[in-house]
Coordinates of C-alpha atoms in Angstrom, one line a residue:
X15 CA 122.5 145.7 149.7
X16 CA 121.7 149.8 149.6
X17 CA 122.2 151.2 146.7
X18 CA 125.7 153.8 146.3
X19 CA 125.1 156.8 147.1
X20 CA 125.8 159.5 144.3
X21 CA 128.7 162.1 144.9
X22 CA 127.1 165.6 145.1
X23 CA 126.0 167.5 142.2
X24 CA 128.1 170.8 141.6
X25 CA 125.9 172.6 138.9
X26 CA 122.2 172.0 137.1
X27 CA 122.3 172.9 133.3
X28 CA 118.4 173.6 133.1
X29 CA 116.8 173.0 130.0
X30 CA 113.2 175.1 128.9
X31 CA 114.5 177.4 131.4
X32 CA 112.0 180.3 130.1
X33 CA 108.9 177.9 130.0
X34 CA 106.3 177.9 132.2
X35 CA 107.7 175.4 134.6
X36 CA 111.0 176.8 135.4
X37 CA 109.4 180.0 135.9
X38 CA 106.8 179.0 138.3
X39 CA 108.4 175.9 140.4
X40 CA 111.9 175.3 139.2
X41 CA 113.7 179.3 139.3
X42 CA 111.8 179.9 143.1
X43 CA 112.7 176.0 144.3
X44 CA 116.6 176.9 143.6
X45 CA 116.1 180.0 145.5
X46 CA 114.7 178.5 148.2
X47 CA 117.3 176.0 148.6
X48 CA 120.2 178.5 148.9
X49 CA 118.3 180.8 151.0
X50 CA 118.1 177.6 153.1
X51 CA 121.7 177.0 152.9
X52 CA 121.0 173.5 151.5
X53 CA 122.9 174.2 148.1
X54 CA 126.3 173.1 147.5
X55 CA 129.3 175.4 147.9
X56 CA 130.7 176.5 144.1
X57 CA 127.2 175.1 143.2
X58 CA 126.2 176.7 139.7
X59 CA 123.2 177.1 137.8
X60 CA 122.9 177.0 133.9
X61 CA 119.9 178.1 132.8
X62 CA 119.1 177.7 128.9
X63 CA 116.8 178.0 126.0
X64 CA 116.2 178.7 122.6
X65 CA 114.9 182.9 123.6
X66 CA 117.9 185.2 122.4
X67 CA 118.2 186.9 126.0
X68 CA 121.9 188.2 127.6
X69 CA 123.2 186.5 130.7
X70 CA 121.9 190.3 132.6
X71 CA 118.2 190.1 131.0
X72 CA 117.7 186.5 132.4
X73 CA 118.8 187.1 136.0
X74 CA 116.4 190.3 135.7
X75 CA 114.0 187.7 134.7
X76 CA 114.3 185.6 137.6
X77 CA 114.5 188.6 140.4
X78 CA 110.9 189.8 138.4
X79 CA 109.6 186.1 138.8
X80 CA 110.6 186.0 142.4
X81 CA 109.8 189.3 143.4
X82 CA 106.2 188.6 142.1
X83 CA 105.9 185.6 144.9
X84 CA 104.4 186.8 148.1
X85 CA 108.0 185.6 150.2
X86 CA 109.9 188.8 149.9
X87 CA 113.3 188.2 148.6
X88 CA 116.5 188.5 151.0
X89 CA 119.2 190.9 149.2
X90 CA 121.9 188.9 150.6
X91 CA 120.6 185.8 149.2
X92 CA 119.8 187.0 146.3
X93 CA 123.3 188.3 145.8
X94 CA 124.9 184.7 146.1
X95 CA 122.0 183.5 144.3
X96 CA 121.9 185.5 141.5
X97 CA 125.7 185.3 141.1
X98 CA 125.3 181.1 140.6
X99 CA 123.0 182.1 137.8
X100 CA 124.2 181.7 133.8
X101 CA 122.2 181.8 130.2
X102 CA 123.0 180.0 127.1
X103 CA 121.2 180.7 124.4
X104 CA 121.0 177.5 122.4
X105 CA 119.4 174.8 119.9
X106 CA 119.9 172.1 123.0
X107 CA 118.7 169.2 120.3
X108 CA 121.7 169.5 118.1
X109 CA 125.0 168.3 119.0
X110 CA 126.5 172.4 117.8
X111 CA 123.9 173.5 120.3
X112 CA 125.0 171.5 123.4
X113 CA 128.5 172.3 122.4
X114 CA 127.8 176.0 123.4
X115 CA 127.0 174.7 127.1
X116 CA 130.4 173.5 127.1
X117 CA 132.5 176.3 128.6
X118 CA 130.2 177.4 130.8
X119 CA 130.8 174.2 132.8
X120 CA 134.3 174.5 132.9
X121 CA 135.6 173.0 136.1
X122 CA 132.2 170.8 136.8
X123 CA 132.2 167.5 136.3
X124 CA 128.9 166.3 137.9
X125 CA 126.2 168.4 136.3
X126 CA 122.8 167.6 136.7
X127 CA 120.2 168.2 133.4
X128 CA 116.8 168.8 133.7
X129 CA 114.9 168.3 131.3
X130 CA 111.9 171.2 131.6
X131 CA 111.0 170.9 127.6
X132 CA 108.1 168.7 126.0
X133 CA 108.9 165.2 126.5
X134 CA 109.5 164.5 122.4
X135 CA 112.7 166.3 122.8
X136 CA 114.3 164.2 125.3
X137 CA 116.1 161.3 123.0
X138 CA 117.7 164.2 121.1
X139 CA 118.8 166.3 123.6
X140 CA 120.5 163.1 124.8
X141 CA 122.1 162.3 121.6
X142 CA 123.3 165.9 121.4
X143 CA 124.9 165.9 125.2
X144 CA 126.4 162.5 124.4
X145 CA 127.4 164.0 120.8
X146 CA 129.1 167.1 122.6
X147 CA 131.3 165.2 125.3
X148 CA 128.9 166.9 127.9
X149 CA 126.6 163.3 129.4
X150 CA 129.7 162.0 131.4
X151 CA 129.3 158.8 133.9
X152 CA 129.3 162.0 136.5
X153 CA 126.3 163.6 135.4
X154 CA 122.9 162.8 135.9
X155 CA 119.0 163.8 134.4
X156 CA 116.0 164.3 135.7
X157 CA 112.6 164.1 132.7
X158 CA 109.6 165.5 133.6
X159 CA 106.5 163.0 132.6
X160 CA 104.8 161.6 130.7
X161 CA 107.7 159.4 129.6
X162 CA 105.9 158.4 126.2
X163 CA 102.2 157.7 125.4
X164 CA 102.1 154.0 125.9
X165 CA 103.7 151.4 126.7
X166 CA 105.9 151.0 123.5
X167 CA 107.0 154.8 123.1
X168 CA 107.8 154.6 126.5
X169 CA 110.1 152.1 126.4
X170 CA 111.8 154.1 122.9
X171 CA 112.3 157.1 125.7
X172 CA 113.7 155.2 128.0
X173 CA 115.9 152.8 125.9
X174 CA 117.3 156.1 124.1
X175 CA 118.1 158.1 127.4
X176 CA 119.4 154.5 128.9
X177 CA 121.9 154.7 126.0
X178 CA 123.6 157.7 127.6
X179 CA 122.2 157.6 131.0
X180 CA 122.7 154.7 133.4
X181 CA 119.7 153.8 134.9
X182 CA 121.0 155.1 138.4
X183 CA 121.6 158.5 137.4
X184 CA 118.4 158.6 135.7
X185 CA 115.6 160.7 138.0
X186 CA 112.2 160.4 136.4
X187 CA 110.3 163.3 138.3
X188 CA 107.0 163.0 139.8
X189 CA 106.0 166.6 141.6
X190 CA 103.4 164.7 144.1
X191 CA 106.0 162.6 145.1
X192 CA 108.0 166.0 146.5
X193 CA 104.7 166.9 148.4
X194 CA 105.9 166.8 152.6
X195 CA 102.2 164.6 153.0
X196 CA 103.0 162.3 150.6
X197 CA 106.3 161.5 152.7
X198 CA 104.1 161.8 156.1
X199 CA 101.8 159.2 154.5
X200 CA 104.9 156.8 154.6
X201 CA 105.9 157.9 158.1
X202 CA 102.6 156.9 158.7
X203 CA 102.0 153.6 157.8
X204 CA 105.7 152.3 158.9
X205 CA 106.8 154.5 161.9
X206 CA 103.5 153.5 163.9
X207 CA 102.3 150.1 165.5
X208 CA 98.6 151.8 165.6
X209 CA 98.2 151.8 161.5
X210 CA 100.1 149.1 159.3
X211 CA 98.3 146.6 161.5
X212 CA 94.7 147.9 160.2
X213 CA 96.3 148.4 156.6
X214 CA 94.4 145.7 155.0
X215 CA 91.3 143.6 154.0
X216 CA 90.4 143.1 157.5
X217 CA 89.7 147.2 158.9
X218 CA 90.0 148.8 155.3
X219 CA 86.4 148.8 153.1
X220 CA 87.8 150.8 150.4
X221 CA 89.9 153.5 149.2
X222 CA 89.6 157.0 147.0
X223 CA 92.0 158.7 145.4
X224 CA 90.4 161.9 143.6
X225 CA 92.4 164.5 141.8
X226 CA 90.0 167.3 140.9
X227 CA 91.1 170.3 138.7
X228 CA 88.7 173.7 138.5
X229 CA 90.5 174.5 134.9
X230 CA 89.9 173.5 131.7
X231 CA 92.1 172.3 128.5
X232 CA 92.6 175.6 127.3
X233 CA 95.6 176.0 124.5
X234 CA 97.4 172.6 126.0
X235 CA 94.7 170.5 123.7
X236 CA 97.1 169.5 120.9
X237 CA 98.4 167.6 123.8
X238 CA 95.2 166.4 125.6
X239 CA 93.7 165.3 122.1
X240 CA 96.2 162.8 122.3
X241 CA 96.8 162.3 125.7
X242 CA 93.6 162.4 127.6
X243 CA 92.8 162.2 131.3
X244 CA 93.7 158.6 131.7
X245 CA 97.3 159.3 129.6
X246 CA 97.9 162.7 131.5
X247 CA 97.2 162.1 135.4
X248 CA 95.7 158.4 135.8
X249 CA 99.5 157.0 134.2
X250 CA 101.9 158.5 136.7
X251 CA 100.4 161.0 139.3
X252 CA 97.3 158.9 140.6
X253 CA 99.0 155.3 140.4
X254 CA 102.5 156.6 142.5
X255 CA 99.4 157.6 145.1
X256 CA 98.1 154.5 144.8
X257 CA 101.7 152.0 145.4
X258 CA 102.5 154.7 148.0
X259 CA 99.0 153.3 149.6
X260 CA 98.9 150.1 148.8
X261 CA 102.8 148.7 148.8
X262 CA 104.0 146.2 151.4
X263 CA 106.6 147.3 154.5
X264 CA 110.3 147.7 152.1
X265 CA 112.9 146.3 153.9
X266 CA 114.4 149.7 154.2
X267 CA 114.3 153.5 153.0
X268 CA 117.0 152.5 150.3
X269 CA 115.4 153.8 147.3
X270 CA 115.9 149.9 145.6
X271 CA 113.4 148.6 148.4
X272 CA 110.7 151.1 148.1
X273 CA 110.3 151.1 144.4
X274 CA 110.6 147.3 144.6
X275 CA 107.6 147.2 147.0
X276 CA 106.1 149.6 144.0
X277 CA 106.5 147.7 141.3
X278 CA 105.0 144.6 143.0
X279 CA 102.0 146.7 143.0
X280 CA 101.5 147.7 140.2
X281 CA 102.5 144.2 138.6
X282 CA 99.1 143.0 140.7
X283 CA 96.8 145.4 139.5
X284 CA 94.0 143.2 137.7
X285 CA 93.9 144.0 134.1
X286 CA 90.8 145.4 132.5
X287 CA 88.8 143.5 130.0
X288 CA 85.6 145.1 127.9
X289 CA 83.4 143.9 130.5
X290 CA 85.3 146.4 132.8
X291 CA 85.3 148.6 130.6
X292 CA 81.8 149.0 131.1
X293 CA 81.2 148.6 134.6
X294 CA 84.2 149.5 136.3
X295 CA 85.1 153.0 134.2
X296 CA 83.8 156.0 133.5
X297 CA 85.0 158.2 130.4
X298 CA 84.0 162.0 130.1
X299 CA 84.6 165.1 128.6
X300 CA 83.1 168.7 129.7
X301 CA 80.7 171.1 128.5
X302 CA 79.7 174.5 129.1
X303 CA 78.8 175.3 132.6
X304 CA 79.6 177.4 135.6
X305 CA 83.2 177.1 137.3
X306 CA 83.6 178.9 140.1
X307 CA 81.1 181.5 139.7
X308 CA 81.6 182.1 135.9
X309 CA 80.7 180.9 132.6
X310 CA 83.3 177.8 131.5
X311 CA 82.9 176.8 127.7
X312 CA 83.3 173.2 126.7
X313 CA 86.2 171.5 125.2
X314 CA 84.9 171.0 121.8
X315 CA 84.3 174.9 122.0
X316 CA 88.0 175.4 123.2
X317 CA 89.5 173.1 120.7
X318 CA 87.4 174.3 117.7
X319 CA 85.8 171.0 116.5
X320 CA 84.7 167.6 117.8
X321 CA 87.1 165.0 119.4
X322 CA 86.7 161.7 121.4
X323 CA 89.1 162.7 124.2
X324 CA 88.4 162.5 127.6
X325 CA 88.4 165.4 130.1
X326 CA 87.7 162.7 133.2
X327 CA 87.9 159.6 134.1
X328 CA 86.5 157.4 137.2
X329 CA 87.9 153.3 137.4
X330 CA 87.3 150.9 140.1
X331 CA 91.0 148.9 140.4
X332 CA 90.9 146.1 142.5
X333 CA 94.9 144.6 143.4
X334 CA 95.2 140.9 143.3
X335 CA 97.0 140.0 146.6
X336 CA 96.6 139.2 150.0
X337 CA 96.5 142.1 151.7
X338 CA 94.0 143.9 149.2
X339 CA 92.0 141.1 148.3
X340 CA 88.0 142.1 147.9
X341 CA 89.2 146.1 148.5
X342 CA 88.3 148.9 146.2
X343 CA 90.2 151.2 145.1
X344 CA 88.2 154.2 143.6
X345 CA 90.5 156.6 141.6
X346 CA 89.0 159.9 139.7
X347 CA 90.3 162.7 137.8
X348 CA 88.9 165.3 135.7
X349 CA 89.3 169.1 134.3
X350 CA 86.5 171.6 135.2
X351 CA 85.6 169.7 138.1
X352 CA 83.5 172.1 141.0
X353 CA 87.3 172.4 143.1
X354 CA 91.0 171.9 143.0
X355 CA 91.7 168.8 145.4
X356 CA 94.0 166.1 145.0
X357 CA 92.9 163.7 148.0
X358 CA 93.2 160.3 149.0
X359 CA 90.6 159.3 151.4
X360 CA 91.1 155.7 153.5
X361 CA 87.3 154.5 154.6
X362 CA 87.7 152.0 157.4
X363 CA 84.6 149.4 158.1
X364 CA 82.2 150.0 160.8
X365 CA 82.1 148.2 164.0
X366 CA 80.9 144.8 163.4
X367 CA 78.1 145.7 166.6
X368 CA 76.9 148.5 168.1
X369 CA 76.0 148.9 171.8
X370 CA 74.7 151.6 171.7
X371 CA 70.8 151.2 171.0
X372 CA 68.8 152.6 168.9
X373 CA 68.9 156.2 169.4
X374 CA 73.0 156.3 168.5
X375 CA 72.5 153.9 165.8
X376 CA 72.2 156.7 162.9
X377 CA 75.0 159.2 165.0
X378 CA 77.8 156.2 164.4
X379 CA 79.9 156.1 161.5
X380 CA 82.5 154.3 160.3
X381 CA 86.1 155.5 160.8
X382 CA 87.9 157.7 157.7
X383 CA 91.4 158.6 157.2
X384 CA 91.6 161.7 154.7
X385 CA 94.8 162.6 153.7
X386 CA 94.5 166.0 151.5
X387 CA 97.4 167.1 149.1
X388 CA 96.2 170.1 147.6
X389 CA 95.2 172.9 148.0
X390 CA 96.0 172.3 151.7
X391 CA 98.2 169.7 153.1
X392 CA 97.0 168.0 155.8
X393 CA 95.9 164.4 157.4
X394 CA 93.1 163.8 159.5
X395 CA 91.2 160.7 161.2
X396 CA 87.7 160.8 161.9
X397 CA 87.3 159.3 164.8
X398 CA 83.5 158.3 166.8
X399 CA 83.4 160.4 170.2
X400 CA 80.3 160.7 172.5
X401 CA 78.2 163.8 172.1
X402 CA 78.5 166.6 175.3
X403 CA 75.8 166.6 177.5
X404 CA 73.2 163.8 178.9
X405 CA 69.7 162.4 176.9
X406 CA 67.3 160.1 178.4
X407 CA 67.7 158.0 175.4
X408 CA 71.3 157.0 176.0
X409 CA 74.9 157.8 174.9
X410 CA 74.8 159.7 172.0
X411 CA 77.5 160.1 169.7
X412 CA 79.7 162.3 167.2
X413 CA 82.5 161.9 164.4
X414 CA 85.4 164.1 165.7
X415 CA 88.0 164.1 163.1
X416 CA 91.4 165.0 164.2
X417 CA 93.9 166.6 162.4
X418 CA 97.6 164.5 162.2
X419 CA 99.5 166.3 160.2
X420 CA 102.1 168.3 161.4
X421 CA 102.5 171.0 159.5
X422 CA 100.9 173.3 160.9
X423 CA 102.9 172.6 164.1
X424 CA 105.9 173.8 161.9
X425 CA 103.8 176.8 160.6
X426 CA 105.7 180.0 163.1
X427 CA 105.6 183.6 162.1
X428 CA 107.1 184.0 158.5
X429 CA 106.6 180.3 157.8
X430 CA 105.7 179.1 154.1
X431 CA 104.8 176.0 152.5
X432 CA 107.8 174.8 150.7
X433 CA 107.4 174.0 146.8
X434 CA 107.3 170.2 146.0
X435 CA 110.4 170.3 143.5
X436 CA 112.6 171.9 146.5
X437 CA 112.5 168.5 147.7
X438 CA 113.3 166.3 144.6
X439 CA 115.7 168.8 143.4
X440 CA 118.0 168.4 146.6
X441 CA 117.8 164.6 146.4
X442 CA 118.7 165.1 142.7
X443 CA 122.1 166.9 144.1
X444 CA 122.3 164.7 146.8
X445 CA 121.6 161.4 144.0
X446 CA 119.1 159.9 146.1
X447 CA 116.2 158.6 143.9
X448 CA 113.6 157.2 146.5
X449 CA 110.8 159.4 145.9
X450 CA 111.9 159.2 141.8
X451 CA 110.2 156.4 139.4
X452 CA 112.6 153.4 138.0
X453 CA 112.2 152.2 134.7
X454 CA 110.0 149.6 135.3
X455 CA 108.0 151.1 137.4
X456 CA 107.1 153.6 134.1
X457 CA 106.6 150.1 132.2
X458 CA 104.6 148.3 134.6
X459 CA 101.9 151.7 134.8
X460 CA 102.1 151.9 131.2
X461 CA 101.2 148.2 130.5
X462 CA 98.3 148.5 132.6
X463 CA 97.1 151.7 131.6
X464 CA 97.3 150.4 127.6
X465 CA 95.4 147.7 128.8
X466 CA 92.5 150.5 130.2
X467 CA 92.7 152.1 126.7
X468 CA 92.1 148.9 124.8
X469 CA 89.3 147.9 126.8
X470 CA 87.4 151.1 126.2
X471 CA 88.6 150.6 122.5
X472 CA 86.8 147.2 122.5
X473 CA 83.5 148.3 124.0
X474 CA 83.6 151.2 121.8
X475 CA 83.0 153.5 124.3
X476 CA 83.3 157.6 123.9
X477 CA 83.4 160.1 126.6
X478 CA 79.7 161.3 128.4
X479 CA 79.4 164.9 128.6
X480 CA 79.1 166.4 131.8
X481 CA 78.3 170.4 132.3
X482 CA 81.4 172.1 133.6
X483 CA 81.7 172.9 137.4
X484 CA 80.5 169.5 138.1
X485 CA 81.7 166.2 139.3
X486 CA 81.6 164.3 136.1
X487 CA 79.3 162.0 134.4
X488 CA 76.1 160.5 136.3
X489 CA 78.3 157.2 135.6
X490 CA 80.8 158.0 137.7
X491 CA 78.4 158.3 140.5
X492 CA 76.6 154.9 139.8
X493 CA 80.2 153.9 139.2
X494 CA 81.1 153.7 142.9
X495 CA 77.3 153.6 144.4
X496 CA 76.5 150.0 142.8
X497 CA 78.8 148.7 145.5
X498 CA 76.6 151.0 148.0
X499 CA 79.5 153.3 148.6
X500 CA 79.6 157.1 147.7
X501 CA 82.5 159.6 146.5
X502 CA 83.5 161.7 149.6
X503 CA 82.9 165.1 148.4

């Protein structure tokens, strides 16, 4: 049975809206939308925030943060954009403070509330919408992660937002998820004969999933002391990659049969012990080095004393079913790493003969499907092709990859990349919450990666240092060569 779909949202009351967030990715992603036409009619937006700033100073605000983008900005949309635009200052944690929202949303009765403000907030900014009149069974939310640091403060967030949210107006935001590769990878895999057939322990040796920052910790340590790499990106960004890789055909595109498929995935994960701990995971934290052509200091040096978080992380996950049985999955993640790339790579076997003598032995190589998020978007298959031009010492051959992504066929004159929230932000209008996380999904990731943090509790193990501007650890290399594979770099 699909799931209902939502009535359309007629305003978004937008929490944090002078952090960091809304200025880079939340402000432009609205604008986008209604330059589009993809925003509602009578559509409002409700910016607020603790900052003291008139209504006149905010929307000056926003036309500096947009004007600083290199898409110049259309006068007649900004004209109907900028007139959607209101500011509240306000104390949106108190139940006084939400009450100020109130008149400002005279006449809508399906706001949507984002939540753009540090994730300890978000039970009692709940309370105080509930306390206020304003969380009605027409509104919905959307939380930015991480939702909690384990399993058990997870489920605390949840159960308190549950309390005034149902669970079907509840959109738990993942940014990858928005990416237009991440939705080609399921176009992929279930809109072609030529792939899902090969999607298994059969044609598949192993796969990598590598998100790779050039930045360091910087002034967001109070949170990465207690949050770490595993905590921060392993928990929700680089496990969504994974069940987006690994799930079985849903029965649909309703968003109750994708994250069901989801959920069975991560429910077969195989849990870590101490043992795995030390031979399937890598923990490290950076030192000084060179990034990008200039000196990086470490994080001890950034943080102003010692501390056992980590800065990386490499795992080997292995999923207990059929169709992944005897696969690796190779996932890594780490800050002052030598580039910015957030890739999953799909390494095929070889052919289980060649026939093509000796002399094209070393040429052939086994066939790789790369899919690249960031910086660039794109998809390409690496395919074996025979090399130009004749040799008495028979065929020889070349790896030809070819690109299947299509956006650079969308890519005309005055073209741009569209921002990942544009995306989730029109399904939150529109209340479809396929590419959002359930509840248990959050649970299920959470219980597994508590069960990572315990193991490397057990074994007592601290992060390695590794210099800044390189790929992590030496572990992390003899982490995926003692199965004589190698990181794809």
């Amino acid at each position: 049975m699909a799931q209902a779909e939502l009535p359309l949202a007629d305003a978004i009351v937008l929490f944090g809206a002078t952090g960091d967030l809304s200025r880079r990715m939340l402000l432009p992603s609205l604008y986008f939308l209604d330059a589009d036409g993809l925003l509602p009619v009578g559509f409002n937006i409700l910016a607020t925030a603790r900052a003291q700033h008139s209504r006149d100073e905010f929307v000056d605000q926003v036309r500096a943060i947009l004007d600083a983008r290199p898409e110049a900005v259309d006068d007649a949309v900004w004209a109907r954009f900028s007139g959607r635009i209101d500011y509240v200052a306000c104390d949106a944690t108190t139940a006084d403070g939400a009450a100020l929202l109130k008149p400002h949303l005279d006449g809508r009765g399906r706001p949507m509330f984002f939540l753009a403000i540090s994730p300890s907030l978000y039970s009692r900014v709940c309370a105080a919408l509930a306390a206020s009149g304003l969380a009605t069974e027409e509104s919905r939310i959307v939380l930015e992660k991480p939702i909690g640091r384990d399993l058990e403060s997870s489920r605390q967030v949840n159960e308190a937002v549950g309390a005034v949210f149902a669970e079907d107006r509840i959109f738990r935001i993942d940014h990858y998820l928005g990416k237009e590769t991440v939705q080609n990878l399921i176009a992929l895999r279930f809109a072609n004969t030529l792939f899902e057939p090969l999607w298994n322990n059969l044609t598949i040796d192993h796969v990598q999933i590598t998100v790779a920052e050039t930045e360091g910790v910087g002034d967001r340590w109070p949170y990465y002391d207690e949050y770490g790499a595993l905590r921060d990106m392993l928990q929700n960004h680089m496990l969504q990659l994974l069940c987006f890789v690994a799930m079985e055909p849903p029965a649909d595109m309703d968003p109750r049969s994708v994250r069901n498929e989801k959920v069975k995935v991560l429910r077969s994960l195989r849990r870590f012990t101490r043992a795995d701990a030390q031979n399937a995971s890598v923990r490290g934290q950076y030192t000084k080095g060179v990034v990008g052509g200039k000196e990086a200091a470490g994080y001890e040096t950034e943080r102003g004393q010692p501390t056992g978080a980590e800065t990386f992380a490499a795992l080997r996950v292995d999923i207990d079913n059929w169709r992944w049985a005897g696969v690796p999955f190779f996932l890594r993640t780490g800050k002052r790493l030598p580039e910015r790339r957030t890739q999953i790579v799909i390494q095929f076997k070889p052919v289980p003969h060649s026939i093509f003598g000796d002399g094209a032995r070393d040429d052939l190589v086994a066939n790789r499907l790369v899919i690249d998020l960031q910086p660039d978007e794109d998809i390409a298959l690496t395919l074996m092709n025979k090399s130009p031009g004749i040799s008495r010492g028979g065929m020889r051959l070349q790896s030809m990859p070819l690109s299947l992504s299509l956006l650079r066929a969308y890519e005309g004159p005055g073209s741009r990349r569209r921002i990942a929230y544009e995306r989730l932000l029109l399904d939150v209008v529109h209340g479809n919450s396929t590419l959002f996380v359930r509840r248990d999904e959050v649970e299920e990731a959470w219980r597994w990666v508590d069960g990572v943090a315990d193991a490397w509790a057990e074994a007592g193990m601290a992060p390695k240092p590794y210099a800044a501007g390189s790929w992590g650890p030496s572990g992390a290399f003899a982490l995926i060569e003692r199965s004589e594979r190698a990181w794809v770099d």
